[in-house]
GROMACS .gro file of C-alpha atoms in nm:
model
  451
    1MET     CA    1   0.000   0.000   0.000
    2THR     CA    2   0.117   0.349  -0.068
    3GLN     CA    3   0.177   0.593   0.209
    4GLN     CA    4  -0.021   0.910   0.161
    5GLY     CA    5   0.279   1.129   0.241
    6VAL     CA    6   0.509   0.967  -0.017
    7ARG     CA    7   0.499   1.156  -0.347
    8TRP     CA    8   0.697   1.121  -0.665
    9SER     CA    9   0.896   1.403  -0.816
   10ALA     CA   10   0.801   1.566  -1.146
   11ASP     CA   11   1.104   1.407  -1.315
   12GLN     CA   12   0.994   1.062  -1.201
   13VAL     CA   13   0.648   1.120  -1.344
   14LEU     CA   14   0.776   1.256  -1.676
   15ALA     CA   15   1.007   0.955  -1.709
   16LEU     CA   16   0.691   0.752  -1.777
   17ALA     CA   17   0.606   0.953  -2.090
   18PRO     CA   18   0.611   0.740  -2.408
   19ASP     CA   19   0.763   1.024  -2.614
   20ALA     CA   20   0.870   1.388  -2.606
   21SER     CA   21   0.537   1.522  -2.731
   22SER     CA   22   0.348   1.341  -2.452
   23ARG     CA   23   0.596   1.478  -2.199
   24LYS     CA   24   0.533   1.834  -2.320
   25ALA     CA   25   0.155   1.796  -2.335
   26GLY     CA   26   0.139   1.627  -1.995
   27SER     CA   27   0.343   1.908  -1.838
   28LYS     CA   28   0.081   2.159  -1.949
   29LEU     CA   29  -0.189   1.958  -1.771
   30GLY     CA   30   0.006   1.938  -1.443
   31ALA     CA   31  -0.173   2.243  -1.299
   32ALA     CA   32  -0.505   2.256  -1.114
   33GLY     CA   33  -0.686   2.460  -1.383
   34PRO     CA   34  -0.830   2.184  -1.606
   35TRP     CA   35  -0.892   1.938  -1.321
   36SER     CA   36  -1.191   1.876  -1.096
   37GLU     CA   37  -1.284   1.613  -0.836
   38ALA     CA   38  -0.921   1.499  -0.816
   39GLY     CA   39  -0.834   1.270  -0.527
   40SER     CA   40  -0.608   0.990  -0.405
   41SER     CA   41  -0.626   0.703  -0.162
   42GLY     CA   42  -0.385   0.527   0.068
   43GLU     CA   43  -0.424   0.217  -0.151
   44GLY     CA   44  -0.233   0.365  -0.442
   45MET     CA   45  -0.515   0.522  -0.644
   46VAL     CA   46  -0.519   0.869  -0.806
   47TRP     CA   47  -0.814   0.998  -1.007
   48GLY     CA   48  -0.963   1.314  -1.151
   49LEU     CA   49  -1.175   1.473  -1.423
   50CYS     CA   50  -0.990   1.674  -1.689
   51LYS     CA   51  -1.166   1.935  -1.900
   52GLY     CA   52  -1.119   1.867  -2.270
   53SER     CA   53  -1.256   1.999  -2.597
   54GLY     CA   54  -1.589   1.817  -2.556
   55SER     CA   55  -1.879   1.875  -2.321
   56LYS     CA   56  -1.783   1.588  -2.090
   57PRO     CA   57  -1.452   1.589  -1.898
   58TYR     CA   58  -1.216   1.296  -1.941
   59GLN     CA   59  -1.221   1.042  -1.657
   60THR     CA   60  -0.862   0.961  -1.565
   61VAL     CA   61  -0.744   0.712  -1.304
   62VAL     CA   62  -0.400   0.570  -1.220
   63ASP     CA   63  -0.316   0.262  -1.013
   64ILE     CA   64   0.023   0.344  -0.861
   65ALA     CA   65   0.031   0.025  -0.654
   66ASP     CA   66   0.023  -0.208  -0.955
   67ALA     CA   67   0.300  -0.468  -0.929
   68SER     CA   68   0.415  -0.400  -1.286
   69GLY     CA   69   0.437  -0.026  -1.239
   70PRO     CA   70   0.164   0.236  -1.278
   71ALA     CA   71  -0.148   0.132  -1.471
   72TYR     CA   72  -0.368   0.389  -1.644
   73LYS     CA   73  -0.725   0.436  -1.761
   74CYS     CA   74  -0.856   0.744  -1.940
   75SER     CA   75  -1.173   0.803  -2.139
   76CYS     CA   76  -0.983   1.010  -2.397
   77PRO     CA   77  -0.926   0.862  -2.746
   78SER     CA   78  -0.545   0.864  -2.721
   79ARG     CA   79  -0.364   0.537  -2.797
   80LYS     CA   80  -0.057   0.634  -2.597
   81PHE     CA   81   0.010   0.488  -2.253
   82PRO     CA   82   0.022   0.686  -2.040
   83CYS     CA   83  -0.172   0.958  -2.220
   84LYS     CA   84  -0.115   1.327  -2.151
   85HIS     CA   85  -0.408   1.333  -1.906
   86ALA     CA   86  -0.259   1.053  -1.692
   87LEU     CA   87   0.077   1.232  -1.692
   88GLY     CA   88  -0.090   1.560  -1.597
   89LEU     CA   89  -0.282   1.392  -1.316
   90LEU     CA   90   0.033   1.235  -1.174
   91LEU     CA   91   0.213   1.571  -1.195
   92LEU     CA   92  -0.075   1.728  -1.007
   93TRP     CA   93  -0.055   1.451  -0.743
   94ALA     CA   94   0.321   1.497  -0.716
   95GLY     CA   95   0.269   1.859  -0.611
   96GLU     CA   96   0.078   1.997  -0.314
   97ASP     CA   97  -0.131   1.759  -0.101
   98SER     CA   98  -0.425   2.000  -0.096
   99VAL     CA   99  -0.466   1.986  -0.476
  100VAL     CA  100  -0.519   1.606  -0.478
  101PRO     CA  101  -0.661   1.537  -0.132
  102SER     CA  102  -0.712   1.199   0.028
  103SER     CA  103  -1.070   1.081  -0.026
  104GLN     CA  104  -1.289   0.792  -0.132
  105PRO     CA  105  -1.274   0.708  -0.505
  106PRO     CA  106  -1.581   0.765  -0.724
  107ASP     CA  107  -1.760   0.459  -0.855
  108TRP     CA  108  -1.607   0.476  -1.204
  109ALA     CA  109  -1.254   0.479  -1.065
  110GLY     CA  110  -1.314   0.222  -0.791
  111GLU     CA  111  -1.476  -0.026  -1.029
  112TRP     CA  112  -1.183  -0.010  -1.271
  113ILE     CA  113  -0.925  -0.056  -0.996
  114GLU     CA  114  -1.118  -0.340  -0.836
  115GLY     CA  115  -1.157  -0.516  -1.170
  116ARG     CA  116  -0.787  -0.482  -1.252
  117ARG     CA  117  -0.674  -0.619  -0.919
  118ARG     CA  118  -0.923  -0.905  -0.931
  119ARG     CA  119  -0.802  -1.008  -1.277
  120ALA     CA  120  -0.439  -0.983  -1.164
  121THR     CA  121  -0.512  -1.214  -0.870
  122GLU     CA  122  -0.689  -1.464  -1.098
  123LYS     CA  123  -0.400  -1.452  -1.346
  124ARG     CA  124  -0.143  -1.525  -1.073
  125ALA     CA  125  -0.354  -1.812  -0.946
  126ALA     CA  126  -0.391  -1.955  -1.296
  127GLY     CA  127  -0.017  -1.922  -1.355
  128ALA     CA  128   0.061  -2.103  -1.032
  129ALA     CA  129  -0.181  -2.380  -1.120
  130GLY     CA  130  -0.033  -2.411  -1.468
  131SER     CA  131   0.325  -2.431  -1.344
  132SER     CA  132   0.232  -2.689  -1.081
  133SER     CA  133   0.054  -2.909  -1.334
  134GLY     CA  134   0.350  -2.903  -1.573
  135SER     CA  135   0.336  -2.956  -1.948
  136GLY     CA  136   0.036  -3.136  -2.087
  137ASP     CA  137   0.249  -3.348  -2.321
  138PRO     CA  138   0.622  -3.347  -2.238
  139GLU     CA  139   0.704  -3.584  -2.524
  140ALA     CA  140   0.541  -3.355  -2.781
  141ALA     CA  141   0.729  -3.057  -2.636
  142ARG     CA  142   1.056  -3.251  -2.663
  143ARG     CA  143   0.991  -3.333  -3.028
  144ARG     CA  144   0.911  -2.969  -3.108
  145ALA     CA  145   1.235  -2.859  -2.941
  146GLU     CA  146   1.434  -3.115  -3.141
  147ARG     CA  147   1.278  -3.002  -3.471
  148ARG     CA  148   1.355  -2.640  -3.394
  149ALA     CA  149   1.715  -2.726  -3.301
  150GLU     CA  150   1.753  -2.907  -3.635
  151ARG     CA  151   1.624  -2.601  -3.824
  152ILE     CA  152   1.860  -2.370  -3.634
  153THR     CA  153   2.153  -2.601  -3.706
  154ALA     CA  154   2.071  -2.596  -4.076
  155GLY     CA  155   2.044  -2.216  -4.069
  156ALA     CA  156   2.374  -2.175  -3.880
  157THR     CA  157   2.548  -2.406  -4.126
  158GLU     CA  158   2.416  -2.204  -4.421
  159LEU     CA  159   2.519  -1.879  -4.253
  160GLU     CA  160   2.873  -2.011  -4.205
  161GLN     CA  161   2.895  -2.083  -4.577
  162ARG     CA  162   2.771  -1.734  -4.665
  163LEU     CA  163   3.021  -1.569  -4.431
  164ALA     CA  164   3.299  -1.776  -4.589
  165ASP     CA  165   3.185  -1.668  -4.937
  166LEU     CA  166   3.179  -1.303  -4.827
  167LEU     CA  167   3.534  -1.315  -4.691
  168ARG     CA  168   3.661  -1.513  -4.989
  169GLY     CA  169   3.521  -1.255  -5.232
  170GLY     CA  170   3.638  -0.956  -5.025
  171LEU     CA  171   3.452  -0.709  -4.804
  172ALA     CA  172   3.425  -0.459  -5.090
  173GLY     CA  173   3.161  -0.686  -5.237
  174ALA     CA  174   2.938  -0.617  -4.935
  175GLU     CA  175   2.934  -0.247  -5.018
  176GLN     CA  176   2.841  -0.315  -5.380
  177ALA     CA  177   2.570  -0.569  -5.296
  178GLY     CA  178   2.368  -0.325  -5.084
  179TYR     CA  179   2.130  -0.404  -4.801
  180GLY     CA  180   1.933  -0.662  -4.998
  181LEU     CA  181   2.210  -0.920  -4.944
  182TRP     CA  182   2.173  -0.895  -4.567
  183GLU     CA  183   1.795  -0.878  -4.560
  184GLU     CA  184   1.768  -1.196  -4.766
  185MET     CA  185   2.018  -1.367  -4.534
  186ALA     CA  186   1.824  -1.246  -4.227
  187ALA     CA  187   1.502  -1.384  -4.375
  188ARG     CA  188   1.669  -1.724  -4.407
  189MET     CA  189   1.758  -1.711  -4.036
  190VAL     CA  190   1.398  -1.623  -3.949
  191ASP     CA  191   1.287  -1.929  -4.147
  192ALA     CA  192   1.535  -2.128  -3.939
  193GLN     CA  193   1.370  -1.992  -3.618
  194ALA     CA  194   1.698  -1.829  -3.512
  195SER     CA  195   1.579  -1.476  -3.435
  196GLY     CA  196   1.906  -1.385  -3.265
  197LEU     CA  197   2.106  -1.469  -3.575
  198ALA     CA  198   1.857  -1.277  -3.791
  199ALA     CA  199   1.895  -0.965  -3.578
  200ARG     CA  200   2.275  -0.976  -3.597
  201VAL     CA  201   2.266  -1.025  -3.973
  202ARG     CA  202   2.044  -0.717  -4.010
  203GLU     CA  203   2.293  -0.517  -3.802
  204LEU     CA  204   2.567  -0.620  -4.047
  205GLY     CA  205   2.369  -0.463  -4.329
  206ALA     CA  206   2.401  -0.117  -4.170
  207ILE     CA  207   2.782  -0.125  -4.152
  208PRO     CA  208   2.902  -0.102  -4.518
  209SER     CA  209   2.956   0.263  -4.623
  210SER     CA  210   2.879   0.378  -4.266
  211GLY     CA  211   3.189   0.595  -4.237
  212PRO     CA  212   3.567   0.565  -4.207
  213GLY     CA  213   3.683   0.225  -4.087
  214TRP     CA  214   3.365   0.039  -4.181
  215PRO     CA  215   3.552  -0.267  -4.321
  216VAL     CA  216   3.717  -0.321  -3.983
  217ARG     CA  217   3.383  -0.295  -3.803
  218LEU     CA  218   3.223  -0.533  -4.051
  219LEU     CA  219   3.503  -0.786  -4.003
  220GLU     CA  220   3.468  -0.762  -3.623
  221GLU     CA  221   3.094  -0.827  -3.638
  222CYS     CA  222   3.136  -1.112  -3.886
  223ALA     CA  223   3.384  -1.271  -3.646
  224LEU     CA  224   3.138  -1.247  -3.358
  225LEU     CA  225   2.864  -1.394  -3.575
  226HIS     CA  226   3.096  -1.679  -3.675
  227LEU     CA  227   3.176  -1.738  -3.307
  228LEU     CA  228   2.805  -1.760  -3.224
  229ASP     CA  229   2.746  -2.002  -3.510
  230GLN     CA  230   3.027  -2.223  -3.390
  231GLY     CA  231   2.902  -2.201  -3.033
  232TRP     CA  232   2.567  -2.338  -3.144
  233LEU     CA  233   2.715  -2.610  -3.364
  234ARG     CA  234   2.940  -2.720  -3.074
  235ARG     CA  235   2.700  -2.647  -2.788
  236GLU     CA  236   2.724  -3.000  -2.650
  237ARG     CA  237   3.091  -2.936  -2.563
  238LEU     CA  238   3.035  -2.606  -2.383
  239PRO     CA  239   3.000  -2.552  -2.007
  240ASP     CA  240   2.637  -2.530  -1.899
  241GLY     CA  241   2.646  -2.155  -1.835
  242LEU     CA  242   2.806  -2.068  -2.169
  243ALA     CA  243   2.574  -2.308  -2.352
  244ALA     CA  244   2.274  -2.129  -2.199
  245THR     CA  245   2.421  -1.795  -2.312
  246VAL     CA  246   2.459  -1.927  -2.668
  247ARG     CA  247   2.098  -2.048  -2.672
  248SER     CA  248   1.983  -1.707  -2.552
  249ARG     CA  249   2.192  -1.522  -2.813
  250ILE     CA  250   2.060  -1.754  -3.087
  251GLY     CA  251   1.707  -1.658  -2.989
  252LEU     CA  252   1.572  -1.958  -2.801
  253PRO     CA  253   1.323  -1.865  -2.528
  254ALA     CA  254   1.407  -1.934  -2.165
  255SER     CA  255   1.237  -1.896  -1.830
  256ALA     CA  256   1.368  -1.716  -1.524
  257ASP     CA  257   1.464  -2.020  -1.317
  258GLY     CA  258   1.695  -1.858  -1.062
  259PRO     CA  259   1.592  -1.850  -0.696
  260PRO     CA  260   1.388  -1.538  -0.607
  261VAL     CA  261   1.600  -1.264  -0.450
  262ARG     CA  262   1.410  -1.024  -0.229
  263ASP     CA  263   1.565  -0.681  -0.195
  264ARG     CA  264   1.490  -0.313  -0.203
  265TRP     CA  265   1.551  -0.253  -0.572
  266LEU     CA  266   1.647   0.094  -0.688
  267VAL     CA  267   1.527   0.183  -1.040
  268LEU     CA  268   1.846   0.305  -1.209
  269SER     CA  269   1.713   0.373  -1.558
  270GLN     CA  270   1.436   0.303  -1.805
  271TYR     CA  271   1.449   0.352  -2.180
  272ASP     CA  272   1.288   0.219  -2.497
  273THR     CA  273   1.428   0.107  -2.830
  274ALA     CA  274   1.198   0.047  -3.125
  275ASP     CA  275   1.199  -0.096  -3.474
  276ALA     CA  276   0.924  -0.162  -3.724
  277ARG     CA  277   0.813  -0.473  -3.537
  278LEU     CA  278   0.864  -0.420  -3.166
  279THR     CA  279   0.923  -0.173  -2.885
  280THR     CA  280   1.165  -0.301  -2.622
  281ARG     CA  281   1.187  -0.144  -2.276
  282ARG     CA  282   1.501  -0.192  -2.066
  283ILE     CA  283   1.482  -0.123  -1.693
  284TRP     CA  284   1.798  -0.148  -1.482
  285LEU     CA  285   1.763  -0.225  -1.109
  286TYR     CA  286   2.015  -0.223  -0.826
  287GLY     CA  287   1.965  -0.425  -0.506
  288ALA     CA  288   2.055  -0.219  -0.200
  289GLU     CA  289   2.139  -0.526   0.011
  290SER     CA  290   2.248  -0.783  -0.248
  291ALA     CA  291   2.454  -0.528  -0.449
  292ARG     CA  292   2.324  -0.704  -0.762
  293THR     CA  293   2.231  -0.532  -1.086
  294ALA     CA  294   1.935  -0.676  -1.276
  295LEU     CA  295   1.781  -0.603  -1.615
  296LEU     CA  296   1.407  -0.621  -1.675
  297LEU     CA  297   1.292  -0.647  -2.036
  298SER     CA  298   0.936  -0.586  -2.152
  299TYR     CA  299   0.790  -0.558  -2.500
  300GLY     CA  300   0.512  -0.382  -2.685
  301ALA     CA  301   0.382  -0.412  -3.038
  302ALA     CA  302   0.520  -0.156  -3.282
  303GLY     CA  303   0.398   0.190  -3.188
  304ARG     CA  304   0.278   0.090  -2.840
  305ALA     CA  305   0.468   0.128  -2.516
  306PRO     CA  306   0.531  -0.186  -2.306
  307GLU     CA  307   0.316  -0.222  -1.995
  308LEU     CA  308   0.595  -0.244  -1.737
  309ALA     CA  309   0.694   0.105  -1.623
  310LEU     CA  310   0.912   0.195  -1.322
  311PRO     CA  311   1.016   0.560  -1.287
  312VAL     CA  312   1.383   0.633  -1.229
  313GLY     CA  313   1.479   0.714  -0.871
  314LEU     CA  314   1.210   0.500  -0.709
  315ALA     CA  315   1.274   0.185  -0.507
  316LEU     CA  316   1.053  -0.120  -0.459
  317ASP     CA  317   1.058  -0.406  -0.213
  318ALA     CA  318   1.027  -0.701  -0.447
  319GLU     CA  319   1.163  -1.035  -0.562
  320VAL     CA  320   1.347  -1.089  -0.890
  321SER     CA  321   1.458  -1.417  -1.047
  322ALA     CA  322   1.754  -1.447  -1.285
  323TYR     CA  323   1.746  -1.599  -1.632
  324PRO     CA  324   1.998  -1.875  -1.715
  325GLY     CA  325   2.330  -1.803  -1.884
  326ALA     CA  326   2.686  -1.715  -1.789
  327GLY     CA  327   2.723  -1.343  -1.727
  328GLN     CA  328   2.355  -1.275  -1.797
  329LEU     CA  329   2.192  -1.000  -1.589
  330ARG     CA  330   1.839  -1.034  -1.721
  331ALA     CA  331   1.580  -1.108  -1.453
  332ALA     CA  332   1.204  -1.133  -1.411
  333LEU     CA  333   1.013  -0.921  -1.163
  334GLY     CA  334   0.830  -1.140  -0.914
  335GLU     CA  335   0.615  -1.056  -0.615
  336GLN     CA  336   0.615  -0.690  -0.518
  337PHE     CA  337   0.559  -0.628  -0.149
  338THR     CA  338   0.525  -0.249  -0.158
  339PRO     CA  339   0.458  -0.001  -0.438
  340PRO     CA  340   0.754   0.198  -0.574
  341ALA     CA  341   0.847   0.493  -0.353
  342PRO     CA  342   1.120   0.761  -0.369
  343ALA     CA  343   1.459   0.638  -0.247
  344ALA     CA  344   1.753   0.830  -0.105
  345THR     CA  345   2.006   0.553  -0.177
  346ARG     CA  346   2.251   0.558  -0.466
  347PRO     CA  347   2.456   0.275  -0.617
  348PRO     CA  348   2.829   0.271  -0.538
  349GLY     CA  349   3.052   0.397  -0.817
  350VAL     CA  350   3.384   0.306  -0.979
  351THR     CA  351   3.649   0.490  -1.178
  352PRO     CA  352   3.659   0.494  -1.561
  353ALA     CA  353   3.950   0.248  -1.557
  354GLN     CA  354   3.760   0.008  -1.332
  355ALA     CA  355   3.455   0.036  -1.559
  356ALA     CA  356   3.663  -0.068  -1.862
  357ASP     CA  357   3.807  -0.359  -1.662
  358ARG     CA  358   3.456  -0.468  -1.564
  359TYR     CA  359   3.350  -0.484  -1.928
  360GLY     CA  360   3.661  -0.684  -2.019
  361GLU     CA  361   3.592  -0.935  -1.744
  362ALA     CA  362   3.228  -0.971  -1.852
  363LEU     CA  363   3.336  -1.062  -2.206
  364ARG     CA  364   3.491  -1.382  -2.075
  365ASP     CA  365   3.146  -1.510  -1.985
  366ASP     CA  366   2.961  -1.358  -2.282
  367PRO     CA  367   3.179  -1.268  -2.585
  368TRP     CA  368   2.877  -1.113  -2.764
  369LEU     CA  369   2.808  -0.863  -2.485
  370GLY     CA  370   2.779  -0.510  -2.621
  371SER     CA  371   2.801  -0.334  -2.284
  372VAL     CA  372   2.773  -0.373  -1.908
  373PRO     CA  373   2.589  -0.159  -1.654
  374VAL     CA  374   2.830   0.062  -1.460
  375THR     CA  375   2.803   0.353  -1.217
  376LEU     CA  376   3.087   0.605  -1.245
  377ASP     CA  377   3.179   0.804  -0.936
  378ARG     CA  378   3.304   1.162  -0.945
  379VAL     CA  379   3.329   1.217  -1.318
  380VAL     CA  380   3.301   1.541  -1.515
  381PRO     CA  381   3.155   1.564  -1.869
  382ALA     CA  382   3.413   1.736  -2.086
  383PRO     CA  383   3.449   1.803  -2.461
  384ASP     CA  384   3.712   1.603  -2.645
  385GLY     CA  385   3.757   1.756  -2.988
  386ASP     CA  386   3.436   1.685  -3.176
  387SER     CA  387   3.331   1.433  -2.913
  388TRP     CA  388   3.264   1.419  -2.538
  389GLN     CA  389   3.404   1.214  -2.254
  390LEU     CA  390   3.352   1.151  -1.884
  391ALA     CA  391   3.677   1.240  -1.710
  392ASP     CA  392   3.782   1.115  -1.367
  393ALA     CA  393   3.777   1.417  -1.133
  394ASP     CA  394   4.053   1.263  -0.921
  395GLY     CA  395   4.277   1.116  -1.191
  396ASP     CA  396   4.382   1.136  -1.554
  397GLU     CA  397   4.147   0.869  -1.696
  398ALA     CA  398   3.834   0.917  -1.906
  399LEU     CA  399   3.573   0.722  -2.098
  400PRO     CA  400   3.453   0.847  -2.439
  401LEU     CA  401   3.079   0.875  -2.493
  402THR     CA  402   2.920   0.658  -2.761
  403PRO     CA  403   2.811   0.830  -3.085
  404ALA     CA  404   2.447   0.770  -2.989
  405ALA     CA  405   2.495   0.940  -2.651
  406ARG     CA  406   2.652   1.245  -2.811
  407SER     CA  407   2.340   1.305  -3.021
  408ARG     CA  408   2.086   1.284  -2.737
  409PRO     CA  409   1.941   1.577  -2.541
  410GLY     CA  410   2.042   1.391  -2.225
  411LEU     CA  411   2.402   1.497  -2.283
  412TRP     CA  412   2.311   1.860  -2.225
  413ARG     CA  413   2.109   1.773  -1.915
  414LEU     CA  414   2.419   1.599  -1.785
  415VAL     CA  415   2.640   1.898  -1.864
  416ALA     CA  416   2.392   2.132  -1.695
  417LEU     CA  417   2.368   1.911  -1.386
  418SER     CA  418   2.746   1.898  -1.357
  419GLY     CA  419   2.825   2.262  -1.427
  420GLY     CA  420   3.191   2.159  -1.423
  421ALA     CA  421   3.161   1.978  -1.088
  422PRO     CA  422   3.188   1.600  -1.037
  423VAL     CA  423   2.870   1.393  -1.067
  424LYS     CA  424   2.775   1.027  -1.027
  425VAL     CA  425   2.659   0.871  -1.354
  426PHE     CA  426   2.496   0.534  -1.426
  427GLY     CA  427   2.510   0.397  -1.779
  428GLU     CA  428   2.625   0.123  -2.012
  429CYS     CA  429   2.996   0.078  -2.085
  430GLY     CA  430   3.108  -0.113  -2.394
  431HIS     CA  431   3.352  -0.125  -2.682
  432ARG     CA  432   3.192   0.182  -2.845
  433GLY     CA  433   3.224   0.392  -2.529
  434PHE     CA  434   2.994   0.491  -2.244
  435THR     CA  435   2.622   0.574  -2.271
  436PRO     CA  436   2.502   0.779  -1.971
  437LEU     CA  437   2.147   0.698  -1.860
  438THR     CA  438   2.104   0.856  -1.515
  439ALA     CA  439   2.301   1.105  -1.307
  440TRP     CA  440   2.308   1.240  -0.953
  441PRO     CA  441   2.469   1.563  -0.827
  442GLU     CA  442   2.756   1.518  -0.583
  443GLY     CA  443   2.556   1.666  -0.294
  444PRO     CA  444   2.191   1.610  -0.205
  445GLY     CA  445   1.961   1.580  -0.500
  446GLU     CA  446   1.734   1.346  -0.693
  447ALA     CA  447   1.826   1.121  -0.981
  448VAL     CA  448   1.806   1.286  -1.324
  449SER     CA  449   1.710   1.066  -1.616
  450LEU     CA  450   1.924   1.125  -1.927
  451CYS     CA  451   1.723   0.898  -2.159
   0.00000   0.00000   0.00000
């Protein structure tokens, strides 16, 4: 249950926005003017009526205590979640207590909340019953798994031959062939039910003619793809942990089978990546007692935000269970004992040199790892020619920012937060550099999302 005195900050609310336009529109609705009959309860409910262009106000309600993050309902026609009205309502709630007083919910809000929570309870009960009963036909499931493995093996073997042909003919041929070569190859991997291989092949198609040094980058990625192929073809000889990592990288589904770890998990960052097919949300957590970092992944159909949403800077008392695989940090969110609430804790930090060492060590368990989560302590954003870097305030080391990070508005929020003084920064450190995701000022202050 939420405590009535615990409120989120405006930054934590705006971190839920699905895009920049929703963030801007929601900010305009964060004042009392368009709202009436707004209220909140100690059970994690916030509701209100927002004046719109029509004769009837929009009915907006938010369930803050939902185990998967805030859930929203609004009578407006928007297809975005949360819509601008839900964001405005939460901004209103995050302000003065008198604007959104404690009260009993109206029938329309109470019925929606009650229905949601009843369905969630039924779903958990059905899931528990299903897992206890096991598979209806284990032998049929085994045969399906064998057939899929055979198709993947055939696809990996074909991909090996195509990589050999590419290298034999020279990398210049990749530039002349255009993207069609890679898309056709990726389609073959989809047919082989190896979605991980298909995704990596598509990434290869973006490298030719992508700037100075592209042949070297293409060769590096081809080598990693070859290594993954060989890992699959020789999976029976691999240690269990590495074999599980190979299966995951190939694209085989897995369940979170690690023992549940209960902790007070700090939400370090949340950001989305999207393509024509899928929106993927990545949420990084840090366990205050276990000192573990965990990654939650959730998905939404193209153009729709995933359901799981946890604002940066909040903490939740919950259980998470790890997925199999050596060096894998992905986890599943289990039972949540309290709703997310603001946290004063921060993760411990390391120096830029230690961050680079941490990535190098992680590659031993997962050679295909693009980056690792790292918190840098006492670093200063500084220009480096045409680029930027995070320099150690107490030494002469620095980490360059990735090209993607240099083009994001979050870089300027980081520079403004620092003002030339050291800051603590959480992000992802890899072979392309460091991508900052969240930052804290050196003194007292809330987390600032850079995504």
